[in-house]
Tab-separated table of C-alpha atoms in Angstrom:
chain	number	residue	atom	x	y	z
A	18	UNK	CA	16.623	-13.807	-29.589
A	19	UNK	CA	17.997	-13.553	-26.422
A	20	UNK	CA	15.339	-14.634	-23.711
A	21	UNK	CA	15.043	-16.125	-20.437
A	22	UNK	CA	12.705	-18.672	-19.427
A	23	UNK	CA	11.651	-19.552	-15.183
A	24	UNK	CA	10.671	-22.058	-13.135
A	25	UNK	CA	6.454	-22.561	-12.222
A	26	UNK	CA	5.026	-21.158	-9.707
A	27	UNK	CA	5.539	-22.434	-6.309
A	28	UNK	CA	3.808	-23.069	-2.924
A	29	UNK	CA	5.553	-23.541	0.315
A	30	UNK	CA	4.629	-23.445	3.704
A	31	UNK	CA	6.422	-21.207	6.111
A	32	UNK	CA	9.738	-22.148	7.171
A	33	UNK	CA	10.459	-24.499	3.712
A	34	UNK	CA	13.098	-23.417	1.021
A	35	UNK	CA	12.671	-22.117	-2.237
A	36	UNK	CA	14.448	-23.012	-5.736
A	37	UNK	CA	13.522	-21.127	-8.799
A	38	UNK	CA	15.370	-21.499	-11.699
A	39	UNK	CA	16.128	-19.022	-15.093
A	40	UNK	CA	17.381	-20.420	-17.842
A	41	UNK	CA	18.882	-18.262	-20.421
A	42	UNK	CA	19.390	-19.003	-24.526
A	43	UNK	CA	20.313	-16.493	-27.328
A	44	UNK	CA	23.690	-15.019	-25.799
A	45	UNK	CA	26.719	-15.896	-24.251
A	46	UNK	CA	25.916	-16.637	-20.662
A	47	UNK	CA	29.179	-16.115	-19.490
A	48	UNK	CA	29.640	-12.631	-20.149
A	49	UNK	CA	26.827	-11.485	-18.071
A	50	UNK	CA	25.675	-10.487	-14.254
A	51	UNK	CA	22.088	-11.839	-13.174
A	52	UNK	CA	20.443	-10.172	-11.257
A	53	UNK	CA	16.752	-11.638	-8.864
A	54	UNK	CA	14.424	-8.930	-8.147
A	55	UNK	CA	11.377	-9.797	-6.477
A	56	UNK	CA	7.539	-7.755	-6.389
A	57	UNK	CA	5.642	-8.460	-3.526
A	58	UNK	CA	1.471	-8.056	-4.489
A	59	UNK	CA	0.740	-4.422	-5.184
A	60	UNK	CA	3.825	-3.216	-4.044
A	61	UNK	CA	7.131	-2.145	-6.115
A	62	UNK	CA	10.303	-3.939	-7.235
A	63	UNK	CA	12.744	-4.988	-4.801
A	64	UNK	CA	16.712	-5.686	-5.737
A	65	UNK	CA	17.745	-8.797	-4.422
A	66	UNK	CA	20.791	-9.905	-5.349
A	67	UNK	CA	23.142	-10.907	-8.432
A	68	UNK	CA	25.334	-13.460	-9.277
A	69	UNK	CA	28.474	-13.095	-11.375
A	70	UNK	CA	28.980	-14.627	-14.732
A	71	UNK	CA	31.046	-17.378	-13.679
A	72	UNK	CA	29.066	-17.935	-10.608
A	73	UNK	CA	31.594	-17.747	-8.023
A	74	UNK	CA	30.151	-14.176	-6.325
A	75	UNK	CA	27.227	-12.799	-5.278
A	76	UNK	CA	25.987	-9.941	-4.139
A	77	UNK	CA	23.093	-9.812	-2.269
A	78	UNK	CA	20.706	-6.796	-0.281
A	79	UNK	CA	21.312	-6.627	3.573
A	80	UNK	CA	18.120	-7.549	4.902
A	81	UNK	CA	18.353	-11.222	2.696
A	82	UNK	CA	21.521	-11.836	3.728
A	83	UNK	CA	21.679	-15.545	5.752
A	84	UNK	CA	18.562	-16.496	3.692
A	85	UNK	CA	19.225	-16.138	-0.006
A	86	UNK	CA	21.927	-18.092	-2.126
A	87	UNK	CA	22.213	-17.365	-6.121
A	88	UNK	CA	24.196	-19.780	-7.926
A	89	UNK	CA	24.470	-20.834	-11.927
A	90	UNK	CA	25.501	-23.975	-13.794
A	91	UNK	CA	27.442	-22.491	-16.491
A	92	UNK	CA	27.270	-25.603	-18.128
A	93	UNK	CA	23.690	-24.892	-18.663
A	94	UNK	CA	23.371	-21.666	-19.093
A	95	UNK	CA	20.921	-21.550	-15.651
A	96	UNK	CA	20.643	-19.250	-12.460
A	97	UNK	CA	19.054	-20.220	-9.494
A	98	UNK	CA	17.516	-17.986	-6.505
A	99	UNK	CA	17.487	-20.210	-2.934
A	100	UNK	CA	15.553	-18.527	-0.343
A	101	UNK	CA	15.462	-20.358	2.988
A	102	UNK	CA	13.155	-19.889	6.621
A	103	UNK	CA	10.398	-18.828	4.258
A	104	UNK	CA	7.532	-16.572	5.334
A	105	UNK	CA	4.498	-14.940	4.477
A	106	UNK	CA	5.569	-11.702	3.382
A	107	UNK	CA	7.874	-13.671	1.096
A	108	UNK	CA	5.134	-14.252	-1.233
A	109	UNK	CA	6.001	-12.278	-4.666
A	110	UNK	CA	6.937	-12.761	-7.587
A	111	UNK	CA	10.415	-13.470	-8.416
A	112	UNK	CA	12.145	-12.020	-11.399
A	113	UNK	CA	15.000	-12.762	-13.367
A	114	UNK	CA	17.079	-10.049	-15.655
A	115	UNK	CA	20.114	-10.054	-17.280
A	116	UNK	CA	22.564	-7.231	-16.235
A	117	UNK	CA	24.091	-5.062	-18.833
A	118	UNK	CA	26.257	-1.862	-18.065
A	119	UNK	CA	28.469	0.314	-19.994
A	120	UNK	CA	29.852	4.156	-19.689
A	121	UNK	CA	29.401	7.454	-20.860
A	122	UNK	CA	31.618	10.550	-20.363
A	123	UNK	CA	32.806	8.978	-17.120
A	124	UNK	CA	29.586	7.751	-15.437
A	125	UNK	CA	28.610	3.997	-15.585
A	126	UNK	CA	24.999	2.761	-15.789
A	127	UNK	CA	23.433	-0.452	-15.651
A	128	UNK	CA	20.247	-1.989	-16.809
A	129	UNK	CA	18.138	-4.971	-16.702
A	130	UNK	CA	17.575	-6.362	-20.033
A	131	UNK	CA	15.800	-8.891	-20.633
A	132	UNK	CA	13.571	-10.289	-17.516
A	133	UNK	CA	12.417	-13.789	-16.984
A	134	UNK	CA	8.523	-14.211	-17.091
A	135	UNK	CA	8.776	-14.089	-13.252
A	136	UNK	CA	8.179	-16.904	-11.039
A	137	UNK	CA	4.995	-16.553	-8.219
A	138	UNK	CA	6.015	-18.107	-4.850
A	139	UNK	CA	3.247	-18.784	-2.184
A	140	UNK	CA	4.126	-18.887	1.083
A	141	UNK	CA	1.245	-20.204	3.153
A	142	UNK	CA	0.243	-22.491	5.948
B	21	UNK	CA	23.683	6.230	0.900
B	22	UNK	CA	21.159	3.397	-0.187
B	23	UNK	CA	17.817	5.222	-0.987
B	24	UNK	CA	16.472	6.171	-5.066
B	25	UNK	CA	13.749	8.291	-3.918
B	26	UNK	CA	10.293	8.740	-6.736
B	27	UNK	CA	7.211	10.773	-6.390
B	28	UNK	CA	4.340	7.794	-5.796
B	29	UNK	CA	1.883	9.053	-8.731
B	30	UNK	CA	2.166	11.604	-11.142
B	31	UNK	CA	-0.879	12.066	-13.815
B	32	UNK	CA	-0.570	14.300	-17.256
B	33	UNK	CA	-3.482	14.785	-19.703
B	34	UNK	CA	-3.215	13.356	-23.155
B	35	UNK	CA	-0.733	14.325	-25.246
B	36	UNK	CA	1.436	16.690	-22.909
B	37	UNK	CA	4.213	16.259	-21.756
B	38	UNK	CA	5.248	14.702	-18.181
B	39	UNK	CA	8.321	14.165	-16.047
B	40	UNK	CA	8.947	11.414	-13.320
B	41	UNK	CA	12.122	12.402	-11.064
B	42	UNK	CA	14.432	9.854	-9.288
B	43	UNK	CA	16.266	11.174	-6.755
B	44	UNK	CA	19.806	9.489	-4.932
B	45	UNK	CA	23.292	10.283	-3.818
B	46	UNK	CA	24.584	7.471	-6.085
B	47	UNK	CA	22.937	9.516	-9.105
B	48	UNK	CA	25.907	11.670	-9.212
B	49	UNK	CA	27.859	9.123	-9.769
B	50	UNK	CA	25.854	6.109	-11.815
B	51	UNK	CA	23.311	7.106	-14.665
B	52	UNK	CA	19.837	5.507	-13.532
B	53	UNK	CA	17.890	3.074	-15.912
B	54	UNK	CA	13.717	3.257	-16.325
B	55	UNK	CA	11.624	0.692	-16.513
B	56	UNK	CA	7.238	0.166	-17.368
B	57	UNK	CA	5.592	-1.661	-15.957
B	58	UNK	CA	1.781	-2.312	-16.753
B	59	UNK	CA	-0.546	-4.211	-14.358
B	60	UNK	CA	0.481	-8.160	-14.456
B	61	UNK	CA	3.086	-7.628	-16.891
B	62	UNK	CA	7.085	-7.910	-16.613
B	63	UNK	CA	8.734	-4.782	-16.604
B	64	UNK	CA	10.168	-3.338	-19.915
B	65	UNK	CA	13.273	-1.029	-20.085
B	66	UNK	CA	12.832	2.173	-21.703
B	67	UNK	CA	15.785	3.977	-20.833
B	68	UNK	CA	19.382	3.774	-19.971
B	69	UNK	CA	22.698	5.275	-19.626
B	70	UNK	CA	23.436	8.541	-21.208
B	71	UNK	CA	19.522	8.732	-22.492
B	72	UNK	CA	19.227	5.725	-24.323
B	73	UNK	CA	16.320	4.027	-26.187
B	74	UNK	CA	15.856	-0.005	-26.403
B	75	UNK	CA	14.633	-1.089	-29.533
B	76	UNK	CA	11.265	-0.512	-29.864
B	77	UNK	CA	10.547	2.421	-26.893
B	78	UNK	CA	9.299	5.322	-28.901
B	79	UNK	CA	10.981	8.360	-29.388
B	80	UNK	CA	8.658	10.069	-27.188
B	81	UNK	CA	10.397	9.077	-23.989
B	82	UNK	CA	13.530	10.431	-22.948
B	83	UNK	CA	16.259	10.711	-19.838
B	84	UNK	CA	18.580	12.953	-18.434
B	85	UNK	CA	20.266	13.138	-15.268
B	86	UNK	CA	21.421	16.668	-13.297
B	87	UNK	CA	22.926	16.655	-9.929
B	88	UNK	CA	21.248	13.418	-7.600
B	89	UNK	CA	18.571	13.635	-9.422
B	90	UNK	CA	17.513	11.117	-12.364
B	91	UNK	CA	14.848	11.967	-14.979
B	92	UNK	CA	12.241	10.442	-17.822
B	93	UNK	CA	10.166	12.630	-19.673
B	94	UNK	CA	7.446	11.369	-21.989
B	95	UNK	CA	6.792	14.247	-24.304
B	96	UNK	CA	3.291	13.710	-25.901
B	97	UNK	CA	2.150	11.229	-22.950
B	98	UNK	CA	-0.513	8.816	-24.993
B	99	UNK	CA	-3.291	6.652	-22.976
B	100	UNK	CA	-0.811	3.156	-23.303
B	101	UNK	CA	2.166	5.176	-21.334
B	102	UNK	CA	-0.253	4.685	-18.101
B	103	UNK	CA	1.816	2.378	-15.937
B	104	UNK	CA	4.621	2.025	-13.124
B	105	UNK	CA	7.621	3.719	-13.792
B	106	UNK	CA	10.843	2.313	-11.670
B	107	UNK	CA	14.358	3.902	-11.744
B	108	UNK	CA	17.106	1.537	-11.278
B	109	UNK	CA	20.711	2.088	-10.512
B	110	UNK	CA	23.751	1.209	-8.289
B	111	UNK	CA	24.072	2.720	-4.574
B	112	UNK	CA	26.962	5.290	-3.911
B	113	UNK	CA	29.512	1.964	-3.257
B	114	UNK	CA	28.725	0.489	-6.611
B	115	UNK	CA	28.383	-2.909	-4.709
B	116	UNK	CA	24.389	-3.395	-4.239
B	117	UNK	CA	21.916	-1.697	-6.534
B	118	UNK	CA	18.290	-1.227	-5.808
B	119	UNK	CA	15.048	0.460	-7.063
B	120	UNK	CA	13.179	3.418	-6.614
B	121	UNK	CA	9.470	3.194	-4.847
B	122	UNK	CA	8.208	3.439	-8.321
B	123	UNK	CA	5.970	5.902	-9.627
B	124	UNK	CA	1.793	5.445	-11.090
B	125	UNK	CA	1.306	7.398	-13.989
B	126	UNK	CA	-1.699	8.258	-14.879
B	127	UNK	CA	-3.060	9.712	-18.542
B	128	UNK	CA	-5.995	11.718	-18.028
């Protein structure tokens, strides 16, 4: 089944980098966007970014742009999320989901499908 | 624009039914996709596209889409449909996607 497995939780203190990883099995890697979506505590889901499925383009939301690099090793079917000049109110959870789209009568949709088990980063001094 | 606009709590009593509205320029133009979320669980998709079902989501939840606006409708709302709803979808330039606010729902 298809299924996608993170990195442990992390802890950094403000300023430090972040890696977390999402390893995928049970499809063809290559034919699929990834997208990172993040959920800070009690509050909702945020869009990050995607990568494309040979890894050479990204996509990411304004306000992480200069701070956030996704990347993939096709070789092992992985993604990785970078954030850099961590901070406080980057302590969430980070999620993983594989991108699927198609159309209907015209209009395109895309979904997330499946997500990683998410990935808690810590940011504290 | 670059905004998916949801209602922050909705509540229906047991067994009727309930809607939770997405609204967005882009939703004239890209279907929206729904996801569940329960507390300290990953979110689950339980619609997409043109009002389609994953494996598994019961028949009792449905979508449709009119205008900018983006909806799921649980007919016969039952006490394990309590949760976050999200709507997902693409902003007008198709380049950066996003979610709504997200919406509690609560079965009374």
């Amino acid at each position: 089944q298809v299924q996608l497995v993170q990195s442990g939780a992390e802890v950094k203190k403000p300023g430090a980098s972040v890696k977390v990883s999402c390893k995928s099995s049970g499809y063809t890697f290559t034919k699929h966007y990834m997208h990172w979506v993040r959920q800070a505590p009690g509050q909702g889901l945020e869009w990050m970014g995607l990568v494309n499925p040979t890894g050479d383009n990204s996509r990411y939301a304004q306000r992480f742009l200069g701070r956030v690099t996704m990347t993939r090793d096709t070789s092992t079917s992985t993604d990785y999320l970078e954030l850099s000049s961590l901070r406080s109110e980057d302590t969430a959870v980070y999620y993983c989901a594989r991108d699927q789209s198609s159309t209907w009568t015209g209009k395109m949709g895309w979904w997330c499908d499946p997500w990683g088990q998410g990935t808690l980063v810590t940011v504290t001094s | 624009s670059s905004e998916l606009t949801q209602d922050p709590a909705v509540s229906v009593a047991l067994g009727q039914t309930v809607r939770v509205t997405c609204q967005g320029d882009s939703l004239r133009t890209y279907y929206a996709s729904w996801y569940q979320q329960k507390p300290r669980q990953v979110p689950v998709l339980v619609i997409y596209g043109k009002d389609k079902r994953p494996s598994g989501i019961p028949d009792r939840f449905s979508g449709s889409s009119s205008g900018n606006t983006a909806s799921l409708t649980i007919t016969g709302a039952q006490a394990e449909d309590e949760g976050d709803y999200y709507c997902f979808s693409g902003d007008t330039s198709g380049n950066i996607w996003l979610f709504g606010g997200g919406t509690k729902l609560t079965v009374l």
